[in-house]
mmCIF file of C-alpha atoms and ligand atoms in Angstrom:
data_model
loop_
_atom_site.group_PDB
_atom_site.id
_atom_site.type_symbol
_atom_site.label_atom_id
_atom_site.label_comp_id
_atom_site.label_asym_id
_atom_site.label_seq_id
_atom_site.Cartn_x
_atom_site.Cartn_y
_atom_site.Cartn_z
ATOM 1 C CA MET Y 152 -10.419 16.955 41.645
ATOM 2 C CA LYS Y 153 -11.847 13.806 40.110
ATOM 3 C CA GLN Y 154 -9.566 11.090 39.253
ATOM 4 C CA ASP Y 155 -9.401 9.929 35.642
ATOM 5 C CA LEU Y 156 -9.690 6.082 35.266
ATOM 6 C CA PHE Y 157 -8.786 5.942 31.794
ATOM 7 C CA GLY Y 158 -5.477 3.845 31.011
ATOM 8 C CA LEU Y 159 -5.398 2.474 34.639
ATOM 9 C CA THR Y 160 -4.285 -1.349 34.932
ATOM 10 C CA ILE Y 161 -6.858 -3.617 36.268
ATOM 11 C CA GLU Y 162 -5.253 -3.612 39.780
ATOM 12 C CA GLU Y 163 -5.204 0.141 39.835
ATOM 13 C CA LEU Y 164 -8.696 0.398 38.694
ATOM 14 C CA GLN Y 165 -9.798 -1.986 41.498
ATOM 15 C CA GLU Y 166 -7.809 0.188 44.069
ATOM 16 C CA ALA Y 167 -9.566 3.413 42.897
ATOM 17 C CA LEU Y 168 -13.181 1.992 43.103
ATOM 18 C CA VAL Y 169 -12.755 0.209 46.304
ATOM 19 C CA ALA Y 170 -11.198 3.559 47.628
ATOM 20 C CA LYS Y 171 -14.833 4.981 46.870
ATOM 21 C CA GLY Y 172 -16.761 2.143 48.522
ATOM 22 C CA MET Y 173 -17.199 -0.008 45.476
ATOM 23 C CA LYS Y 174 -16.990 -3.666 45.373
ATOM 24 C CA LYS Y 175 -13.525 -5.170 43.859
ATOM 25 C CA PHE Y 176 -15.338 -7.307 41.235
ATOM 26 C CA ARG Y 177 -16.817 -4.001 39.666
ATOM 27 C CA ALA Y 178 -13.214 -3.240 38.244
ATOM 28 C CA LYS Y 179 -13.492 -5.917 35.946
ATOM 29 C CA GLN Y 180 -16.833 -4.978 34.634
ATOM 30 C CA VAL Y 181 -15.718 -1.382 34.051
ATOM 31 C CA PHE Y 182 -12.416 -2.545 32.466
ATOM 32 C CA GLN Y 183 -14.515 -4.519 29.961
ATOM 33 C CA TRP Y 184 -16.877 -1.538 29.196
ATOM 34 C CA LEU Y 185 -13.945 0.795 28.671
ATOM 35 C CA TYR Y 186 -11.475 -1.475 26.467
ATOM 36 C CA GLN Y 187 -13.476 -4.280 24.991
ATOM 37 C CA LYS Y 188 -16.819 -2.003 24.229
ATOM 38 C CA ALA Y 189 -15.278 1.265 23.971
ATOM 39 C CA VAL Y 190 -18.034 2.802 26.168
ATOM 40 C CA PHE Y 191 -16.924 5.885 28.110
ATOM 41 C CA ASP Y 192 -20.383 6.933 29.423
ATOM 42 C CA PHE Y 193 -20.858 5.524 33.041
ATOM 43 C CA SER Y 194 -24.562 5.701 32.616
ATOM 44 C CA ALA Y 195 -24.574 3.279 29.662
ATOM 45 C CA MET Y 196 -22.631 0.489 31.945
ATOM 46 C CA HIS Y 197 -25.924 -1.378 32.384
ATOM 47 C CA ASN Y 198 -24.602 -4.071 34.610
ATOM 48 C CA LEU Y 199 -23.399 -1.739 37.307
ATOM 49 C CA GLY Y 200 -26.523 -0.765 39.070
ATOM 50 C CA LYS Y 201 -27.668 2.819 40.012
ATOM 51 C CA ALA Y 202 -25.717 3.612 43.127
ATOM 52 C CA ASP Y 203 -22.200 2.470 41.722
ATOM 53 C CA ILE Y 204 -22.938 4.509 38.422
ATOM 54 C CA ALA Y 205 -23.706 7.429 40.565
ATOM 55 C CA LEU Y 206 -20.334 6.853 42.550
ATOM 56 C CA LEU Y 207 -18.471 6.558 39.480
ATOM 57 C CA LYS Y 208 -19.919 9.700 37.941
ATOM 58 C CA GLU Y 209 -19.224 11.625 41.252
ATOM 59 C CA ASN Y 210 -15.632 10.708 41.784
ATOM 60 C CA PHE Y 211 -14.150 9.785 38.250
ATOM 61 C CA THR Y 212 -13.626 10.992 34.825
ATOM 62 C CA LEU Y 213 -12.756 9.053 31.528
ATOM 63 C CA LEU Y 214 -10.073 10.921 29.273
ATOM 64 C CA PRO Y 215 -11.752 10.092 26.054
ATOM 65 C CA ARG Y 216 -14.705 12.161 27.325
ATOM 66 C CA GLU Y 217 -12.471 15.110 28.474
ATOM 67 C CA ILE Y 218 -10.923 15.248 25.012
ATOM 68 C CA THR Y 219 -12.838 17.477 22.673
ATOM 69 C CA ILE Y 220 -12.814 17.227 18.657
ATOM 70 C CA LEU Y 221 -11.658 20.823 17.515
ATOM 71 C CA ARG Y 222 -11.878 19.872 13.980
ATOM 72 C CA GLU Y 223 -12.708 16.817 11.883
ATOM 73 C CA GLN Y 224 -11.679 16.364 8.217
ATOM 74 C CA ASN Y 225 -12.769 13.426 6.095
ATOM 75 C CA SER Y 226 -11.216 12.625 2.696
ATOM 76 C CA THR Y 227 -13.435 12.756 -0.106
ATOM 77 C CA ASP Y 228 -12.986 8.965 -0.693
ATOM 78 C CA GLY Y 229 -14.389 8.467 2.719
ATOM 79 C CA MET Y 230 -11.395 6.197 3.603
ATOM 80 C CA THR Y 231 -9.428 8.702 5.897
ATOM 81 C CA SER Y 232 -10.498 10.908 9.002
ATOM 82 C CA LYS Y 233 -8.332 13.137 10.666
ATOM 83 C CA LEU Y 234 -9.132 14.755 14.080
ATOM 84 C CA LEU Y 235 -7.776 17.609 15.881
ATOM 85 C CA LEU Y 236 -8.309 16.896 19.534
ATOM 86 C CA ARG Y 237 -8.058 19.122 22.394
ATOM 87 C CA LEU Y 238 -6.582 17.481 25.428
ATOM 88 C CA PRO Y 239 -7.859 18.478 29.048
ATOM 89 C CA ASP Y 240 -4.917 20.933 29.624
ATOM 90 C CA GLY Y 241 -5.764 22.720 26.338
ATOM 91 C CA ASN Y 242 -2.947 21.384 24.146
ATOM 92 C CA SER Y 243 -3.949 20.001 20.864
ATOM 93 C CA VAL Y 244 -2.605 16.839 18.827
ATOM 94 C CA GLU Y 245 -3.878 15.340 15.658
ATOM 95 C CA THR Y 246 -4.614 11.721 15.132
ATOM 96 C CA VAL Y 247 -5.731 10.011 11.648
ATOM 97 C CA LEU Y 248 -7.997 6.830 11.070
ATOM 98 C CA MET Y 249 -7.179 5.109 7.650
ATOM 99 C CA HIS Y 250 -9.540 2.447 6.392
ATOM 100 C CA HIS Y 251 -7.485 -0.091 4.497
ATOM 101 C CA ASP Y 252 -8.923 -3.262 2.803
ATOM 102 C CA TYR Y 253 -7.404 -5.122 5.569
ATOM 103 C CA GLY Y 254 -9.021 -2.998 8.411
ATOM 104 C CA TYR Y 255 -8.644 0.024 10.237
ATOM 105 C CA SER Y 256 -5.168 1.497 11.399
ATOM 106 C CA VAL Y 257 -4.889 4.639 13.460
ATOM 107 C CA CYS Y 258 -1.687 7.129 13.257
ATOM 108 C CA VAL Y 259 -1.111 8.457 16.600
ATOM 109 C CA SER Y 260 0.746 11.389 18.046
ATOM 110 C CA SER Y 261 3.293 11.038 20.541
ATOM 111 C CA GLN Y 262 4.104 14.446 21.503
ATOM 112 C CA VAL Y 263 2.410 17.869 21.442
ATOM 113 C CA GLY Y 264 4.544 19.353 18.835
ATOM 114 C CA CYS Y 265 7.974 18.259 18.055
ATOM 115 C CA ASP Y 266 11.651 19.309 18.857
ATOM 116 C CA MET Y 267 13.188 17.748 15.839
ATOM 117 C CA HIS Y 268 12.864 20.757 13.379
ATOM 118 C CA CYS Y 269 12.667 18.732 10.255
ATOM 119 C CA ALA Y 270 12.514 21.262 7.448
ATOM 120 C CA PHE Y 271 9.631 19.882 5.625
ATOM 121 C CA CYS Y 272 7.400 19.104 8.575
ATOM 122 C CA ALA Y 273 4.702 21.217 10.003
ATOM 123 C CA SER Y 274 4.840 19.470 13.630
ATOM 124 C CA GLY Y 275 7.899 21.218 14.728
ATOM 125 C CA LEU Y 276 7.168 24.640 13.688
ATOM 126 C CA ASN Y 277 6.919 25.836 17.294
ATOM 127 C CA GLY Y 278 8.969 23.027 19.039
ATOM 128 C CA ALA Y 279 7.792 20.437 21.434
ATOM 129 C CA VAL Y 280 5.290 21.446 24.111
ATOM 130 C CA ARG Y 281 5.062 18.223 26.207
ATOM 131 C CA ASN Y 282 5.142 14.550 25.934
ATOM 132 C CA LEU Y 283 1.645 12.700 25.678
ATOM 133 C CA THR Y 284 0.996 10.292 28.449
ATOM 134 C CA ALA Y 285 0.301 6.561 27.698
ATOM 135 C CA ALA Y 286 -3.180 7.027 28.366
ATOM 136 C CA GLU Y 287 -3.337 10.046 25.994
ATOM 137 C CA ILE Y 288 -1.852 7.862 23.236
ATOM 138 C CA VAL Y 289 -4.291 4.842 23.869
ATOM 139 C CA ALA Y 290 -7.148 7.318 24.025
ATOM 140 C CA GLN Y 291 -6.454 8.338 20.345
ATOM 141 C CA VAL Y 292 -7.116 4.766 19.268
ATOM 142 C CA TYR Y 293 -10.132 4.408 21.563
ATOM 143 C CA LEU Y 294 -11.954 7.358 20.196
ATOM 144 C CA PHE Y 295 -12.024 5.647 16.894
ATOM 145 C CA ASN Y 296 -12.852 2.370 18.569
ATOM 146 C CA GLU Y 297 -15.782 4.223 19.798
ATOM 147 C CA ARG Y 298 -16.902 5.342 16.514
ATOM 148 C CA LEU Y 299 -16.295 2.075 14.934
ATOM 149 C CA ARG Y 300 -18.408 0.420 17.684
ATOM 150 C CA GLY Y 301 -20.241 -2.870 16.855
ATOM 151 C CA GLU Y 302 -18.658 -2.865 13.322
ATOM 152 C CA ALA Y 303 -15.049 -3.094 13.905
ATOM 153 C CA MET Y 304 -11.819 -2.119 16.167
ATOM 154 C CA VAL Y 305 -8.812 -0.640 14.962
ATOM 155 C CA SER Y 306 -6.249 -3.343 14.295
ATOM 156 C CA ARG Y 307 -3.029 -1.396 13.495
ATOM 157 C CA VAL Y 308 -1.346 1.396 15.112
ATOM 158 C CA VAL Y 309 1.290 3.533 13.516
ATOM 159 C CA VAL Y 310 3.204 6.031 15.907
ATOM 160 C CA MET Y 311 3.620 8.451 12.996
ATOM 161 C CA GLY Y 312 1.733 11.439 14.075
ATOM 162 C CA SER Y 313 3.467 14.488 15.515
ATOM 163 C CA GLY Y 314 6.282 14.093 17.908
ATOM 164 C CA GLU Y 315 9.320 11.898 18.106
ATOM 165 C CA PRO Y 316 8.318 8.530 19.656
ATOM 166 C CA MET Y 317 11.847 7.669 20.791
ATOM 167 C CA LEU Y 318 11.983 10.955 22.953
ATOM 168 C CA ASN Y 319 8.880 9.808 24.793
ATOM 169 C CA TYR Y 320 9.868 6.090 24.903
ATOM 170 C CA ASP Y 321 8.105 4.969 28.074
ATOM 171 C CA ALA Y 322 4.780 6.477 27.379
ATOM 172 C CA VAL Y 323 4.840 4.946 23.724
ATOM 173 C CA ILE Y 324 5.862 1.513 24.773
ATOM 174 C CA GLY Y 325 3.397 1.635 27.801
ATOM 175 C CA ALA Y 326 0.697 2.426 25.344
ATOM 176 C CA LEU Y 327 1.557 -0.377 22.841
ATOM 177 C CA ASP Y 328 1.802 -2.754 25.754
ATOM 178 C CA PHE Y 329 -1.642 -1.745 27.008
ATOM 179 C CA LEU Y 330 -3.257 -2.263 23.331
ATOM 180 C CA HIS Y 331 -1.674 -5.505 23.211
ATOM 181 C CA ARG Y 332 -3.222 -7.032 26.339
ATOM 182 C CA GLU Y 333 -5.660 -9.731 25.862
ATOM 183 C CA ASP Y 334 -8.273 -7.881 27.728
ATOM 184 C CA THR Y 335 -7.991 -4.680 25.894
ATOM 185 C CA CYS Y 336 -7.385 -4.474 22.020
ATOM 186 C CA HIS Y 337 -5.369 -7.658 21.785
ATOM 187 C CA MET Y 338 -3.417 -6.127 19.161
ATOM 188 C CA SER Y 339 -0.465 -7.969 17.912
ATOM 189 C CA TYR Y 340 2.930 -6.228 18.220
ATOM 190 C CA ARG Y 341 3.280 -7.034 14.324
ATOM 191 C CA ASN Y 342 0.668 -4.820 13.695
ATOM 192 C CA MET Y 343 2.156 -1.714 15.422
ATOM 193 C CA THR Y 344 4.918 0.428 13.883
ATOM 194 C CA ILE Y 345 7.003 2.999 15.584
ATOM 195 C CA SER Y 346 8.527 5.727 13.248
ATOM 196 C CA THR Y 347 11.543 7.552 14.179
ATOM 197 C CA CYS Y 348 13.767 10.151 12.605
ATOM 198 C CA GLY Y 349 16.742 8.072 13.957
ATOM 199 C CA ILE Y 350 17.208 8.396 17.708
ATOM 200 C CA ILE Y 351 19.855 5.448 17.989
ATOM 201 C CA PRO Y 352 19.671 4.890 21.836
ATOM 202 C CA GLY Y 353 15.741 4.639 21.204
ATOM 203 C CA ILE Y 354 16.397 1.932 18.565
ATOM 204 C CA LYS Y 355 18.659 0.028 20.967
ATOM 205 C CA ARG Y 356 16.221 0.032 23.781
ATOM 206 C CA LEU Y 357 13.380 -1.153 21.346
ATOM 207 C CA GLU Y 358 15.766 -3.868 20.195
ATOM 208 C CA ALA Y 359 16.411 -5.017 23.971
ATOM 209 C CA GLU Y 360 12.602 -4.892 24.467
ATOM 210 C CA GLY Y 361 12.344 -8.074 22.071
ATOM 211 C CA LYS Y 362 8.939 -7.440 20.844
ATOM 212 C CA PRO Y 363 8.014 -7.937 17.057
ATOM 213 C CA ILE Y 364 7.131 -4.134 16.920
ATOM 214 C CA ASN Y 365 7.939 -2.749 13.436
ATOM 215 C CA LEU Y 366 10.349 -0.032 12.986
ATOM 216 C CA ALA Y 367 10.247 2.625 10.247
ATOM 217 C CA ILE Y 368 13.100 5.140 9.906
ATOM 218 C CA SER Y 369 12.484 8.531 8.300
ATOM 219 C CA LEU Y 370 15.504 8.876 5.835
ATOM 220 C CA HIS Y 371 14.565 11.304 3.445
ATOM 221 C CA ALA Y 372 18.151 11.761 2.275
ATOM 222 C CA VAL Y 373 21.354 9.947 1.871
ATOM 223 C CA LYS Y 374 23.788 12.844 1.217
ATOM 224 C CA ASN Y 375 25.025 13.988 4.566
ATOM 225 C CA GLU Y 376 24.737 17.643 4.182
ATOM 226 C CA LEU Y 377 21.327 17.677 2.737
ATOM 227 C CA ARG Y 378 20.141 15.300 5.307
ATOM 228 C CA THR Y 379 21.632 17.571 8.098
ATOM 229 C CA ALA Y 380 19.951 20.583 6.316
ATOM 230 C CA LEU Y 381 16.549 18.565 6.096
ATOM 231 C CA MET Y 382 16.842 16.904 9.687
ATOM 232 C CA PRO Y 383 19.104 18.371 12.213
ATOM 233 C CA VAL Y 384 18.826 15.220 14.119
ATOM 234 C CA ASN Y 385 21.549 13.961 11.596
ATOM 235 C CA LYS Y 386 24.216 15.887 13.348
ATOM 236 C CA GLY Y 387 23.893 13.893 16.648
ATOM 237 C CA PHE Y 388 23.095 10.686 14.938
ATOM 238 C CA PRO Y 389 24.380 10.411 11.402
ATOM 239 C CA PHE Y 390 22.230 8.368 9.029
ATOM 240 C CA VAL Y 391 24.823 5.938 8.278
ATOM 241 C CA ASP Y 392 24.775 4.946 12.029
ATOM 242 C CA VAL Y 393 21.072 4.914 12.113
ATOM 243 C CA ILE Y 394 20.761 2.519 9.147
ATOM 244 C CA ALA Y 395 23.381 0.216 11.116
ATOM 245 C CA ALA Y 396 21.186 0.356 14.275
ATOM 246 C CA ALA Y 397 18.058 -0.454 12.265
ATOM 247 C CA GLU Y 398 19.812 -3.178 10.464
ATOM 248 C CA SER Y 399 20.856 -4.690 13.849
ATOM 249 C CA TYR Y 400 17.180 -4.108 15.152
ATOM 250 C CA SER Y 401 15.859 -6.362 11.989
ATOM 251 C CA GLN Y 402 18.686 -8.995 12.366
ATOM 252 C CA ALA Y 403 17.618 -9.517 16.037
ATOM 253 C CA GLY Y 404 13.908 -9.631 15.645
ATOM 254 C CA GLY Y 405 13.581 -10.596 11.917
ATOM 255 C CA ARG Y 406 11.233 -7.774 11.192
ATOM 256 C CA GLN Y 407 11.786 -5.824 7.822
ATOM 257 C CA VAL Y 408 12.705 -2.133 8.404
ATOM 258 C CA THR Y 409 10.738 0.459 6.396
ATOM 259 C CA TYR Y 410 12.646 3.699 5.221
ATOM 260 C CA GLU Y 411 10.412 6.726 4.649
ATOM 261 C CA TYR Y 412 11.663 8.831 2.025
ATOM 262 C CA ILE Y 413 9.801 12.053 1.285
ATOM 263 C CA LEU Y 414 10.469 13.182 -2.536
ATOM 264 C CA LEU Y 415 11.081 16.749 -2.565
ATOM 265 C CA LYS Y 416 11.256 18.462 -6.011
ATOM 266 C CA GLY Y 417 14.971 19.209 -6.884
ATOM 267 C CA LYS Y 418 16.297 18.175 -3.482
ATOM 268 C CA ASN Y 419 16.464 14.615 -3.233
ATOM 269 C CA ASP Y 420 14.642 13.167 -6.169
ATOM 270 C CA SER Y 421 17.372 12.707 -8.748
ATOM 271 C CA VAL Y 422 18.795 9.487 -10.457
ATOM 272 C CA GLN Y 423 21.897 9.920 -8.542
ATOM 273 C CA ASP Y 424 20.061 10.141 -5.096
ATOM 274 C CA ALA Y 425 18.202 6.941 -6.173
ATOM 275 C CA GLU Y 426 21.578 5.036 -6.733
ATOM 276 C CA LEU Y 427 23.024 6.284 -3.533
ATOM 277 C CA LEU Y 428 19.870 5.143 -1.546
ATOM 278 C CA SER Y 429 20.262 1.751 -3.325
ATOM 279 C CA ASN Y 430 23.789 1.493 -2.264
ATOM 280 C CA TYR Y 431 22.904 1.879 1.224
ATOM 281 C CA LEU Y 432 19.923 -0.466 1.301
ATOM 282 C CA ARG Y 433 20.731 -3.142 -1.204
ATOM 283 C CA PHE Y 434 20.867 -6.660 0.574
ATOM 284 C CA LYS Y 435 19.245 -5.321 3.772
ATOM 285 C CA HIS Y 436 16.025 -6.636 5.036
ATOM 286 C CA ALA Y 437 14.330 -3.505 4.242
ATOM 287 C CA SER Y 438 11.791 -1.680 1.795
ATOM 288 C CA VAL Y 439 11.579 2.047 1.081
ATOM 289 C CA ASN Y 440 8.309 3.844 1.322
ATOM 290 C CA LEU Y 441 8.344 6.679 -0.917
ATOM 291 C CA ILE Y 442 6.380 9.839 -0.074
ATOM 292 C CA PRO Y 443 5.618 12.455 -2.679
ATOM 293 C CA ALA Y 444 5.684 15.774 -0.125
ATOM 294 C CA ASN Y 445 2.562 17.206 1.136
ATOM 295 C CA PRO Y 446 3.769 20.801 0.511
ATOM 296 C CA VAL Y 447 4.249 22.837 3.494
ATOM 297 C CA PRO Y 448 3.789 26.357 2.101
ATOM 298 C CA GLU Y 449 5.595 28.041 4.867
ATOM 299 C CA GLN Y 450 8.721 26.210 3.838
ATOM 300 C CA GLY Y 451 8.764 26.056 0.289
ATOM 301 C CA PHE Y 452 8.893 22.381 -0.597
ATOM 302 C CA GLU Y 453 7.324 21.123 -3.790
ATOM 303 C CA ARG Y 454 6.300 17.725 -4.904
ATOM 304 C CA PRO Y 455 8.223 16.161 -7.748
ATOM 305 C CA SER Y 456 6.510 15.378 -11.099
ATOM 306 C CA LYS Y 457 4.964 11.899 -11.618
ATOM 307 C CA GLN Y 458 7.734 11.268 -14.185
ATOM 308 C CA ALA Y 459 10.370 11.946 -11.504
ATOM 309 C CA ILE Y 460 8.725 9.829 -9.036
ATOM 310 C CA GLU Y 461 8.542 6.886 -11.491
ATOM 311 C CA ARG Y 462 12.050 7.401 -12.610
ATOM 312 C CA PHE Y 463 13.078 7.224 -8.922
ATOM 313 C CA VAL Y 464 11.172 3.888 -8.477
ATOM 314 C CA LYS Y 465 12.613 2.449 -11.317
ATOM 315 C CA VAL Y 466 16.415 3.015 -10.250
ATOM 316 C CA LEU Y 467 15.432 1.226 -6.715
ATOM 317 C CA GLN Y 468 13.668 -1.635 -8.747
ATOM 318 C CA LYS Y 469 16.724 -2.096 -11.078
ATOM 319 C CA ASN Y 470 18.887 -2.288 -7.747
ATOM 320 C CA LYS Y 471 16.443 -4.768 -6.238
ATOM 321 C CA VAL Y 472 15.348 -2.539 -3.594
ATOM 322 C CA ASN Y 473 11.882 -2.951 -2.433
ATOM 323 C CA ALA Y 474 10.088 0.326 -2.755
ATOM 324 C CA THR Y 475 6.368 1.537 -2.739
ATOM 325 C CA VAL Y 476 4.944 4.849 -3.354
ATOM 326 C CA ARG Y 477 2.617 5.870 -0.623
ATOM 327 C CA LYS Y 478 -0.975 5.938 -1.399
ATOM 328 C CA GLU Y 479 -1.913 9.359 -0.888
ATOM 329 C CA MET Y 480 -4.339 8.780 1.686
ATOM 330 C CA GLY Y 481 -5.859 11.908 3.003
ATOM 331 C CA LYS Y 482 -3.942 14.423 0.825
ATOM 332 C CA ASP Y 483 -6.976 16.409 0.628
ATOM 333 C CA ILE Y 484 -7.190 16.466 4.383
ATOM 334 C CA ASP Y 485 -4.009 18.115 5.320
ATOM 335 C CA ALA Y 486 -2.686 14.625 6.575
ATOM 336 C CA ALA Y 487 1.136 15.286 6.886
ATOM 337 C CA CYS Y 488 1.994 15.694 10.468
ATOM 338 C CA GLY Y 489 1.171 18.745 12.146
ATOM 339 C CA GLN Y 490 -0.405 20.328 9.124
ATOM 340 C CA LEU Y 491 -4.002 20.612 10.387
ATOM 341 C CA ARG Y 492 -2.819 21.772 13.983
ATOM 342 C CA ALA Y 493 -0.722 24.348 12.373
ATOM 343 C CA LYS Y 494 -3.501 25.750 10.212
ATOM 344 C CA PHE Y 495 -5.796 25.817 12.988
ATOM 345 C CA ALA Y 496 -3.397 27.732 15.028
ATOM 346 C CA LYS Y 497 -3.029 30.200 12.222
ATOM 347 C CA GLU Y 498 -6.828 30.600 11.921
ATOM 348 C CA GLN Y 499 -6.956 31.529 15.730
ATOM 349 C CA GLU Y 500 -4.376 34.099 15.413
ATOM 350 C CA HIS Y 501 -6.254 35.927 12.761
ATOM 351 C CA LYS Y 502 -9.501 35.871 14.779
HETATM 352 N N1 SAH R 26 9.258 11.693 14.484
HETATM 353 C C1 SAH R 26 8.856 10.548 13.819
HETATM 354 C C2 SAH R 26 7.467 10.314 13.646
HETATM 355 C C3 SAH R 26 6.688 11.397 13.208
HETATM 356 S S1 SAH R 26 6.706 12.080 11.391
HETATM 357 C C4 SAH R 26 9.840 10.289 12.279
HETATM 358 O O1 SAH R 26 10.416 11.223 12.113
HETATM 359 O O2 SAH R 26 9.429 9.339 11.908
HETATM 360 C C5 SAH R 26 5.999 10.760 10.408
HETATM 361 C C6 SAH R 26 6.396 10.767 9.032
HETATM 362 O O3 SAH R 26 5.695 12.016 8.276
HETATM 363 C C7 SAH R 26 7.876 11.134 8.891
HETATM 364 O O4 SAH R 26 8.428 10.233 7.957
HETATM 365 C C8 SAH R 26 8.108 12.507 8.501
HETATM 366 O O5 SAH R 26 9.164 12.844 7.691
HETATM 367 C C9 SAH R 26 6.745 12.564 7.448
HETATM 368 N N2 SAH R 26 6.382 14.016 7.102
HETATM 369 C C10 SAH R 26 6.708 14.989 7.902
HETATM 370 N N3 SAH R 26 6.002 15.987 7.142
HETATM 371 C C11 SAH R 26 5.892 15.776 5.989
HETATM 372 C C12 SAH R 26 5.237 16.543 4.713
HETATM 373 N N4 SAH R 26 5.182 17.686 4.666
HETATM 374 N N5 SAH R 26 5.015 15.611 3.731
HETATM 375 C C13 SAH R 26 5.234 14.385 3.674
HETATM 376 N N6 SAH R 26 5.799 13.523 4.762
HETATM 377 C C14 SAH R 26 5.971 14.427 5.943
#
């Protein structure tokens, strides 16, 4: 079987090429084509020479070329593209490119499916199938870099696609470290965000890492029973402890923590909920990102009215808690985690 070169360090790449009879210095050239130019076609690597190109084609593959795009959805405003990717083993994951005024950001998946079983989320409908490798996470970013070639590079990554990143910690940090390298994307850790449902040991590990990666916590409820019903992870890691761990992370690294809070009609959107949320977050280095729910029809969740959303925000503002309502990027393209994948799977069943 051919060896895949994507995601190897420069040393590993050297070793692989030399083993097939190529000169050591070729590794640096290939590395530049891959990670600075986002070129994944050996034939296009002009400075290599015919013989080496032939050797590369004969012996190696490049993951971005082994991934096929099963579905592509572009939002009507042209600012968001979502891809459903088929990985070489047949599994599929979603990844989203968002065009902001400050540049491009990609929302990457960290696992195929998810084991957290949050009630409102489509990713976990069938549990986690497997962890993604670091290369598969990096490849999600590079597929978009390839599309943007010449014009721009992705400058921000949020690990907020399907999967729980803290349960695939090494691959996620490995991918972020790779994107941070000066000879790849040279992306600042400050432009990277990991979103977790609250796996405390992961938050602690990230704190020990000492990198200025942004932390986002999917909170979604501040009444214990309700949070457990919405997010079973609350049984093992109660949200009060999660907030304490996040606060410690923010104190250690000076980074503000973002709390994601999906507004679900009639469940967690009352004035009392907003007051409670304020009590937990007041005086913390934190902000709240309110997400009007993307309804998942299978689970019967609805989005609150505009008035209810405004009322909720007003309470937070009155209590001096920073809050923003998420711009509904990609609402018309099934952008919530796992929704496109779930829809695709259903369509296949009916065929
Ligand atoms: N497991 C991680 C990252 C993936 S989920 C985490 O829990 O943070 C990414 C975000 O999308 C989470 O905040 C999640 O709660 C949210 N999300 C999931 N389903 C959604 C839906 N139907 N509508 C809006 N947001 C949703």
